[in-house]
Amino acid sequence: MAEEPRKVPVPPSASNEATTEDKDKAVADSSAGPNVQPGAQEGHDMEQQFNQFGYPNYWNFPPYGLPMYPNPAMMWGPPPPDWNMWPGMGMPPNPYNYQAQKGKGFHCKGGGRWNSSRGGAQGGGKGGTGRGQRGSPGGGNIGGKGRHLQPEMPSESALPMGSKWREDWEKKFKEHTQKDTDEHSQDLEKLLKELENHVWEASQDKEGCHVMQLALKECTTKLWPRLLEELKNKVWEAVDHPHANFVLQTIVEVTNRQSSRFIIEECMERAVDLAKHRYGCRILCRISEHCLGDEQAMKLIEKVLQDDHTVSTLCCHNFGHHVVQQIMEKGSPEHKKAIANVLSTDLMKNAQSRHASYIIEAAFDWCEEEDKKMLREKLLTNTNIVDLAKHQFGGFVVKKLAGKQQEEQDEDADEGEDKFTKDTQIMVQNLLKDHKEELKGDKNGKKVYEDIFPNDEDGPEQEDEDKGTP
């Protein structure tokens, strides 16, 4: 019994409705057998429009009619339209390929459509090129997430910005031993004319920001406004810029308080954001160092410290802790006391923090003795010192308090701060000696103990005994 021939799909006419003539032609073609293509007649192969799989013939659309795609069901024949495939080398994408759905996986958003590290029309996934944008391959930063970092294009500027430009000006000003000479004034005037109306542009350039800093350092008080006027109302743009933020730092360090006040005023409403910013924390640290005598600068610092929860967050923040530590060193006694009170609310947690432990060490250097005694009393309660000694970051606080055991103690210790330090060292060292065996059995505790007692006689013998124990 002969097999019934497979019905071959026939493309509809232009009006999307099959005419009677088309239907009769399809039936006649199908009766010839499965290997005869629709519309094919002997001696007229060049007039074929569709092959037996419903694809256009290879002379109409070359990439898709050729048997170049491996298909398990039909050996090397063309794949069905719903089979997700990748094109051959140098071939354009297959228009019959369906759009991969969003999600994670090889055929989805996680792996891309054709390559596990690049994205297609649905966006690449977490591959080698990161998250892609719709319609662009990859689109992410190589080796991570985010958009692709475009190469920095050289800006069309009237300034000859480049390493040679910077080196030439640095060389000129190094030759001047004094700033009051005529040659120095002439060179400075030439530099200021070059930078005129291009101060913001130069501040954003890798080499131009160095020239800007050089000009600020070489200028006198009367000449500063010529440079600073163009930077007003651009402070937050400069804070967020990897090069311009150094110009702001130099302004705070070099100029007088009146000249740098516009930076403080523009940052006043976002003081906490400035402290948490990667570059902004540097500017706030410079303000703490050089401008705390200014009324506006004090208001800015008070906005950072006005909320205990905010201070606690900044102490453990990657960038914020630098600001709190600088205020601890340069701030007023009221600022230091406020920070010490916040640290004492959860002292053990802060002492074990990677960032807050720096501030606790600074507190024993810069706080008033009353605040130091409060912190010391809490640290010496129960076995807190021993627990900190066995902690990765708490051990630094312990070493700060204990110091190092000296072979000969200075008997003529001064009163006040030195006496407090000596008493603290003795108390902490005695506690550590009482828990020597416990500390020796811990990796971090052993290191802390050996750093504090480098001349301990029992250290090497105990180590040999431990090594000999099976």
PDB file of N, CA and C in Angstrom, residues 252 263-265 267-272 274-275 280-308 310-311 314 320 322-339:
ATOM      1  N   VAL A 252      40.162  73.904  48.496  1.00  0.00           N
ATOM      2  CA  VAL A 252      39.987  73.929  49.959  1.00  0.00           C
ATOM      3  C   VAL A 252      41.338  74.023  50.668  1.00  0.00           C
ATOM      4  N   ILE A 263      31.994  76.164  47.805  1.00  0.00           N
ATOM      5  CA  ILE A 263      31.940  74.694  47.809  1.00  0.00           C
ATOM      6  C   ILE A 263      31.094  74.211  48.988  1.00  0.00           C
ATOM      7  N   ILE A 264      31.305  74.806  50.148  1.00  0.00           N
ATOM      8  CA  ILE A 264      30.557  74.405  51.348  1.00  0.00           C
ATOM      9  C   ILE A 264      29.085  74.719  51.187  1.00  0.00           C
ATOM     10  N   GLU A 265      28.777  75.879  50.622  1.00  0.00           N
ATOM     11  CA  GLU A 265      27.377  76.285  50.491  1.00  0.00           C
ATOM     12  C   GLU A 265      26.623  75.378  49.522  1.00  0.00           C
ATOM     13  N   CYS A 267      27.206  72.274  48.993  1.00  0.00           N
ATOM     14  CA  CYS A 267      27.117  70.915  49.551  1.00  0.00           C
ATOM     15  C   CYS A 267      26.318  70.870  50.845  1.00  0.00           C
ATOM     16  N   MET A 268      25.824  72.010  51.295  1.00  0.00           N
ATOM     17  CA  MET A 268      25.195  72.083  52.606  1.00  0.00           C
ATOM     18  C   MET A 268      23.975  71.171  52.719  1.00  0.00           C
ATOM     19  N   GLU A 269      23.143  71.110  51.698  1.00  0.00           N
ATOM     20  CA  GLU A 269      21.901  70.333  51.771  1.00  0.00           C
ATOM     21  C   GLU A 269      22.123  68.845  51.539  1.00  0.00           C
ATOM     22  N   ARG A 270      23.316  68.462  51.163  1.00  0.00           N
ATOM     23  CA  ARG A 270      23.587  67.040  50.898  1.00  0.00           C
ATOM     24  C   ARG A 270      24.859  66.606  51.628  1.00  0.00           C
ATOM     25  N   ALA A 271      24.951  66.977  52.876  1.00  0.00           N
ATOM     26  CA  ALA A 271      26.171  66.707  53.647  1.00  0.00           C
ATOM     27  C   ALA A 271      26.406  65.210  53.821  1.00  0.00           C
ATOM     28  N   VAL A 272      25.349  64.456  54.135  1.00  0.00           N
ATOM     29  CA  VAL A 272      25.497  63.017  54.357  1.00  0.00           C
ATOM     30  C   VAL A 272      25.832  62.308  53.046  1.00  0.00           C
ATOM     31  N   LEU A 274      27.449  63.598  50.640  1.00  0.00           N
ATOM     32  CA  LEU A 274      28.849  63.940  50.373  1.00  0.00           C
ATOM     33  C   LEU A 274      29.784  63.026  51.157  1.00  0.00           C
ATOM     34  N   ALA A 275      29.433  62.719  52.410  1.00  0.00           N
ATOM     35  CA  ALA A 275      30.279  61.860  53.237  1.00  0.00           C
ATOM     36  C   ALA A 275      30.319  60.425  52.727  1.00  0.00           C
ATOM     37  N   GLY A 280      33.444  62.451  47.203  1.00  0.00           N
ATOM     38  CA  GLY A 280      32.991  63.502  48.109  1.00  0.00           C
ATOM     39  C   GLY A 280      33.565  63.387  49.504  1.00  0.00           C
ATOM     40  N   CYS A 281      33.837  62.155  49.959  1.00  0.00           N
ATOM     41  CA  CYS A 281      34.409  61.997  51.304  1.00  0.00           C
ATOM     42  C   CYS A 281      35.778  62.664  51.397  1.00  0.00           C
ATOM     43  N   ARG A 282      36.521  62.704  50.283  1.00  0.00           N
ATOM     44  CA  ARG A 282      37.826  63.357  50.298  1.00  0.00           C
ATOM     45  C   ARG A 282      37.674  64.863  50.507  1.00  0.00           C
ATOM     46  N   ILE A 283      36.685  65.444  49.821  1.00  0.00           N
ATOM     47  CA  ILE A 283      36.476  66.889  49.946  1.00  0.00           C
ATOM     48  C   ILE A 283      36.035  67.243  51.357  1.00  0.00           C
ATOM     49  N   LEU A 284      35.171  66.421  51.953  1.00  0.00           N
ATOM     50  CA  LEU A 284      34.719  66.686  53.316  1.00  0.00           C
ATOM     51  C   LEU A 284      35.867  66.527  54.312  1.00  0.00           C
ATOM     52  N   CYS A 285      36.771  65.606  54.043  1.00  0.00           N
ATOM     53  CA  CYS A 285      37.953  65.468  54.911  1.00  0.00           C
ATOM     54  C   CYS A 285      38.843  66.710  54.821  1.00  0.00           C
ATOM     55  N   ARG A 286      38.995  67.274  53.600  1.00  0.00           N
ATOM     56  CA  ARG A 286      39.807  68.490  53.455  1.00  0.00           C
ATOM     57  C   ARG A 286      39.140  69.668  54.166  1.00  0.00           C
ATOM     58  N   ILE A 287      37.813  69.730  54.106  1.00  0.00           N
ATOM     59  CA  ILE A 287      37.097  70.791  54.814  1.00  0.00           C
ATOM     60  C   ILE A 287      37.306  70.653  56.317  1.00  0.00           C
ATOM     61  N   SER A 288      37.296  69.418  56.831  1.00  0.00           N
ATOM     62  CA  SER A 288      37.531  69.196  58.263  1.00  0.00           C
ATOM     63  C   SER A 288      38.945  69.604  58.663  1.00  0.00           C
ATOM     64  N   GLU A 289      39.887  69.466  57.770  1.00  0.00           N
ATOM     65  CA  GLU A 289      41.268  69.814  58.084  1.00  0.00           C
ATOM     66  C   GLU A 289      41.535  71.311  58.060  1.00  0.00           C
ATOM     67  N   HIS A 290      40.941  72.025  57.104  1.00  0.00           N
ATOM     68  CA  HIS A 290      41.362  73.401  56.836  1.00  0.00           C
ATOM     69  C   HIS A 290      40.305  74.460  57.113  1.00  0.00           C
ATOM     70  N   CYS A 291      39.048  74.094  57.252  1.00  0.00           N
ATOM     71  CA  CYS A 291      38.002  75.125  57.298  1.00  0.00           C
ATOM     72  C   CYS A 291      37.128  75.081  58.544  1.00  0.00           C
ATOM     73  N   LEU A 292      37.498  74.332  59.570  1.00  0.00           N
ATOM     74  CA  LEU A 292      36.606  74.203  60.723  1.00  0.00           C
ATOM     75  C   LEU A 292      36.467  75.495  61.510  1.00  0.00           C
ATOM     76  N   GLY A 293      37.340  76.464  61.284  1.00  0.00           N
ATOM     77  CA  GLY A 293      37.164  77.766  61.929  1.00  0.00           C
ATOM     78  C   GLY A 293      36.074  78.595  61.276  1.00  0.00           C
ATOM     79  N   ASP A 294      35.624  78.195  60.096  1.00  0.00           N
ATOM     80  CA  ASP A 294      34.592  78.932  59.382  1.00  0.00           C
ATOM     81  C   ASP A 294      33.208  78.509  59.875  1.00  0.00           C
ATOM     82  N   GLU A 295      32.315  79.466  59.970  1.00  0.00           N
ATOM     83  CA  GLU A 295      30.985  79.194  60.497  1.00  0.00           C
ATOM     84  C   GLU A 295      30.207  78.240  59.592  1.00  0.00           C
ATOM     85  N   GLN A 296      30.304  78.444  58.282  1.00  0.00           N
ATOM     86  CA  GLN A 296      29.588  77.580  57.350  1.00  0.00           C
ATOM     87  C   GLN A 296      30.132  76.154  57.380  1.00  0.00           C
ATOM     88  N   ALA A 297      31.435  76.019  57.552  1.00  0.00           N
ATOM     89  CA  ALA A 297      32.034  74.686  57.632  1.00  0.00           C
ATOM     90  C   ALA A 297      31.565  73.948  58.884  1.00  0.00           C
ATOM     91  N   MET A 298      31.429  74.662  59.984  1.00  0.00           N
ATOM     92  CA  MET A 298      30.933  74.037  61.212  1.00  0.00           C
ATOM     93  C   MET A 298      29.496  73.556  61.036  1.00  0.00           C
ATOM     94  N   LYS A 299      28.685  74.331  60.320  1.00  0.00           N
ATOM     95  CA  LYS A 299      27.308  73.907  60.066  1.00  0.00           C
ATOM     96  C   LYS A 299      27.274  72.645  59.215  1.00  0.00           C
ATOM     97  N   LEU A 300      28.187  72.571  58.245  1.00  0.00           N
ATOM     98  CA  LEU A 300      28.246  71.383  57.399  1.00  0.00           C
ATOM     99  C   LEU A 300      28.607  70.141  58.212  1.00  0.00           C
ATOM    100  N   ILE A 301      29.566  70.264  59.128  1.00  0.00           N
ATOM    101  CA  ILE A 301      29.959  69.134  59.972  1.00  0.00           C
ATOM    102  C   ILE A 301      28.832  68.746  60.914  1.00  0.00           C
ATOM    103  N   GLU A 302      28.127  69.743  61.444  1.00  0.00           N
ATOM    104  CA  GLU A 302      27.019  69.447  62.353  1.00  0.00           C
ATOM    105  C   GLU A 302      25.885  68.718  61.640  1.00  0.00           C
ATOM    106  N   LYS A 303      25.692  68.995  60.354  1.00  0.00           N
ATOM    107  CA  LYS A 303      24.675  68.265  59.598  1.00  0.00           C
ATOM    108  C   LYS A 303      25.049  66.789  59.451  1.00  0.00           C
ATOM    109  N   VAL A 304      26.338  66.505  59.401  1.00  0.00           N
ATOM    110  CA  VAL A 304      26.786  65.116  59.316  1.00  0.00           C
ATOM    111  C   VAL A 304      26.564  64.404  60.637  1.00  0.00           C
ATOM    112  N   LEU A 305      26.727  65.110  61.752  1.00  0.00           N
ATOM    113  CA  LEU A 305      26.671  64.486  63.078  1.00  0.00           C
ATOM    114  C   LEU A 305      25.357  64.702  63.799  1.00  0.00           C
ATOM    115  N   GLN A 306      24.362  65.291  63.160  1.00  0.00           N
ATOM    116  CA  GLN A 306      23.148  65.659  63.891  1.00  0.00           C
ATOM    117  C   GLN A 306      22.292  64.446  64.256  1.00  0.00           C
ATOM    118  N   ASP A 307      22.430  63.339  63.562  1.00  0.00           N
ATOM    119  CA  ASP A 307      21.610  62.149  63.811  1.00  0.00           C
ATOM    120  C   ASP A 307      22.512  60.996  64.232  1.00  0.00           C
ATOM    121  N   ASP A 308      22.223  60.392  65.398  1.00  0.00           N
ATOM    122  CA  ASP A 308      23.049  59.288  65.903  1.00  0.00           C
ATOM    123  C   ASP A 308      23.033  58.093  64.955  1.00  0.00           C
ATOM    124  N   THR A 310      22.683  58.162  61.743  1.00  0.00           N
ATOM    125  CA  THR A 310      23.521  58.496  60.583  1.00  0.00           C
ATOM    126  C   THR A 310      24.994  58.343  60.914  1.00  0.00           C
ATOM    127  N   VAL A 311      25.387  58.794  62.110  1.00  0.00           N
ATOM    128  CA  VAL A 311      26.790  58.666  62.523  1.00  0.00           C
ATOM    129  C   VAL A 311      27.186  57.206  62.638  1.00  0.00           C
ATOM    130  N   LEU A 314      27.692  55.877  59.176  1.00  0.00           N
ATOM    131  CA  LEU A 314      28.931  56.378  58.575  1.00  0.00           C
ATOM    132  C   LEU A 314      30.164  55.693  59.164  1.00  0.00           C
ATOM    133  N   GLY A 320      32.386  56.670  54.339  1.00  0.00           N
ATOM    134  CA  GLY A 320      31.988  57.571  55.416  1.00  0.00           C
ATOM    135  C   GLY A 320      32.885  57.511  56.631  1.00  0.00           C
ATOM    136  N   HIS A 322      36.022  57.463  56.809  1.00  0.00           N
ATOM    137  CA  HIS A 322      37.150  58.388  56.686  1.00  0.00           C
ATOM    138  C   HIS A 322      36.764  59.774  57.196  1.00  0.00           C
ATOM    139  N   VAL A 323      35.544  60.202  56.903  1.00  0.00           N
ATOM    140  CA  VAL A 323      35.073  61.510  57.338  1.00  0.00           C
ATOM    141  C   VAL A 323      34.954  61.549  58.856  1.00  0.00           C
ATOM    142  N   VAL A 324      34.337  60.528  59.458  1.00  0.00           N
ATOM    143  CA  VAL A 324      34.168  60.503  60.913  1.00  0.00           C
ATOM    144  C   VAL A 324      35.523  60.460  61.606  1.00  0.00           C
ATOM    145  N   GLN A 325      36.452  59.696  61.066  1.00  0.00           N
ATOM    146  CA  GLN A 325      37.789  59.625  61.661  1.00  0.00           C
ATOM    147  C   GLN A 325      38.503  60.976  61.582  1.00  0.00           C
ATOM    148  N   GLN A 326      38.309  61.713  60.483  1.00  0.00           N
ATOM    149  CA  GLN A 326      38.941  63.024  60.342  1.00  0.00           C
ATOM    150  C   GLN A 326      38.315  64.034  61.304  1.00  0.00           C
ATOM    151  N   ILE A 327      36.982  63.950  61.492  1.00  0.00           N
ATOM    152  CA  ILE A 327      36.321  64.830  62.461  1.00  0.00           C
ATOM    153  C   ILE A 327      36.780  64.496  63.873  1.00  0.00           C
ATOM    154  N   MET A 328      36.980  63.217  64.146  1.00  0.00           N
ATOM    155  CA  MET A 328      37.489  62.808  65.455  1.00  0.00           C
ATOM    156  C   MET A 328      38.852  63.441  65.733  1.00  0.00           C
ATOM    157  N   GLU A 329      39.657  63.591  64.713  1.00  0.00           N
ATOM    158  CA  GLU A 329      41.000  64.145  64.897  1.00  0.00           C
ATOM    159  C   GLU A 329      41.006  65.671  64.905  1.00  0.00           C
ATOM    160  N   LYS A 330      40.248  66.290  63.990  1.00  0.00           N
ATOM    161  CA  LYS A 330      40.311  67.743  63.819  1.00  0.00           C
ATOM    162  C   LYS A 330      39.122  68.491  64.402  1.00  0.00           C
ATOM    163  N   GLY A 331      38.080  67.784  64.796  1.00  0.00           N
ATOM    164  CA  GLY A 331      36.862  68.448  65.235  1.00  0.00           C
ATOM    165  C   GLY A 331      36.969  69.031  66.635  1.00  0.00           C
ATOM    166  N   SER A 332      35.875  69.655  67.041  1.00  0.00           N
ATOM    167  CA  SER A 332      35.804  70.258  68.375  1.00  0.00           C
ATOM    168  C   SER A 332      35.565  69.179  69.432  1.00  0.00           C
ATOM    169  N   PRO A 333      35.763  69.482  70.710  1.00  0.00           N
ATOM    170  CA  PRO A 333      35.490  68.491  71.773  1.00  0.00           C
ATOM    171  C   PRO A 333      34.043  67.989  71.749  1.00  0.00           C
ATOM    172  N   GLU A 334      33.105  68.860  71.357  1.00  0.00           N
ATOM    173  CA  GLU A 334      31.710  68.430  71.274  1.00  0.00           C
ATOM    174  C   GLU A 334      31.524  67.387  70.175  1.00  0.00           C
ATOM    175  N   HIS A 335      32.203  67.581  69.047  1.00  0.00           N
ATOM    176  CA  HIS A 335      32.121  66.604  67.963  1.00  0.00           C
ATOM    177  C   HIS A 335      32.689  65.254  68.407  1.00  0.00           C
ATOM    178  N   LYS A 336      33.821  65.277  69.082  1.00  0.00           N
ATOM    179  CA  LYS A 336      34.466  64.038  69.517  1.00  0.00           C
ATOM    180  C   LYS A 336      33.605  63.299  70.535  1.00  0.00           C
ATOM    181  N   LYS A 337      32.980  64.062  71.432  1.00  0.00           N
ATOM    182  CA  LYS A 337      32.131  63.433  72.448  1.00  0.00           C
ATOM    183  C   LYS A 337      30.909  62.783  71.809  1.00  0.00           C
ATOM    184  N   ALA A 338      30.324  63.456  70.812  1.00  0.00           N
ATOM    185  CA  ALA A 338      29.157  62.902  70.128  1.00  0.00           C
ATOM    186  C   ALA A 338      29.502  61.593  69.427  1.00  0.00           C
ATOM    187  N   ILE A 339      30.662  61.540  68.801  1.00  0.00           N
ATOM    188  CA  ILE A 339      31.071  60.310  68.112  1.00  0.00           C
ATOM    189  C   ILE A 339      31.352  59.201  69.115  1.00  0.00           C
TER     190      ILE A 339
END
